[in-house]
């Protein structure tokens, strides 16, 4: 069964860091571009980052650029999202998903992704 499982969320204070993991189960992650999305209460799901199959290309939303870093370890079948200098507005459920057409560029909407994980909650609050 093809499945993505997110982990690493939690409750942190503004300015803290977290590293989220997106682990693949039942398939090899190497062949896929992977996106990280988030959805806050009452808001639409938005893509915050995406990484190409090789890891050579990465994409970030303006709101997280310079603070978040996406990476992948294909040997561990896992994609990571390192989140630094967290702000209260980063509070959301974070999801990872597979890019349907195999690339990140030009595909930022959730409709362009599939095989969503169950999400991990990130709460930034003092």
PDB file of C-alpha atoms in Angstrom, residues 7-9 17-22 35-38 47-51 59-60 64 67-72 78-84 86 94-96 120 122:
ATOM      1  CA  UNK A   7       5.912  13.139  11.847  1.00  0.00           C
ATOM      2  CA  UNK A   8       7.821  15.647  13.908  1.00  0.00           C
ATOM      3  CA  UNK A   9       5.168  18.207  14.677  1.00  0.00           C
ATOM      4  CA  UNK A  17      12.844  25.074  15.276  1.00  0.00           C
ATOM      5  CA  UNK A  18      11.254  21.802  14.234  1.00  0.00           C
ATOM      6  CA  UNK A  19      12.119  19.158  11.679  1.00  0.00           C
ATOM      7  CA  UNK A  20       9.278  17.362   9.994  1.00  0.00           C
ATOM      8  CA  UNK A  21       9.708  13.998   8.332  1.00  0.00           C
ATOM      9  CA  UNK A  22       7.752  12.459   5.478  1.00  0.00           C
ATOM     10  CA  UNK A  35       5.692  18.671  -1.756  1.00  0.00           C
ATOM     11  CA  UNK A  36       5.060  19.914   1.750  1.00  0.00           C
ATOM     12  CA  UNK A  37       1.759  21.685   2.324  1.00  0.00           C
ATOM     13  CA  UNK A  38       0.089  23.234   5.316  1.00  0.00           C
ATOM     14  CA  UNK A  47       2.231  24.509  -0.689  1.00  0.00           C
ATOM     15  CA  UNK A  48       5.166  25.676   1.390  1.00  0.00           C
ATOM     16  CA  UNK A  49       7.932  23.721  -0.304  1.00  0.00           C
ATOM     17  CA  UNK A  50       8.710  21.111  -2.909  1.00  0.00           C
ATOM     18  CA  UNK A  51      11.751  19.062  -3.851  1.00  0.00           C
ATOM     19  CA  UNK A  59      10.928  25.510  -4.152  1.00  0.00           C
ATOM     20  CA  UNK A  60       9.608  27.634  -1.309  1.00  0.00           C
ATOM     21  CA  UNK A  64       8.824  30.543   4.479  1.00  0.00           C
ATOM     22  CA  UNK A  67      13.475  29.962   7.238  1.00  0.00           C
ATOM     23  CA  UNK A  68      12.477  26.523   5.953  1.00  0.00           C
ATOM     24  CA  UNK A  69      14.703  24.006   4.193  1.00  0.00           C
ATOM     25  CA  UNK A  70      13.476  20.935   2.360  1.00  0.00           C
ATOM     26  CA  UNK A  71      15.754  17.958   1.823  1.00  0.00           C
ATOM     27  CA  UNK A  72      15.569  14.286   1.046  1.00  0.00           C
ATOM     28  CA  UNK A  78      12.317  10.138   3.676  1.00  0.00           C
ATOM     29  CA  UNK A  79      11.844  13.816   2.872  1.00  0.00           C
ATOM     30  CA  UNK A  80      12.442  16.412   5.565  1.00  0.00           C
ATOM     31  CA  UNK A  81      11.283  19.945   6.237  1.00  0.00           C
ATOM     32  CA  UNK A  82      13.568  21.862   8.581  1.00  0.00           C
ATOM     33  CA  UNK A  83      11.680  24.806  10.002  1.00  0.00           C
ATOM     34  CA  UNK A  84      13.621  27.550  11.762  1.00  0.00           C
ATOM     35  CA  UNK A  86       9.035  29.649  13.602  1.00  0.00           C
ATOM     36  CA  UNK A  94       1.501  20.003   7.692  1.00  0.00           C
ATOM     37  CA  UNK A  95       1.111  17.399   4.963  1.00  0.00           C
ATOM     38  CA  UNK A  96       3.390  15.835   2.392  1.00  0.00           C
ATOM     39  CA  UNK A 120       1.239  16.468  11.600  1.00  0.00           C
ATOM     40  CA  UNK A 122       2.598  22.302  14.264  1.00  0.00           C
TER      41      UNK A 122
END
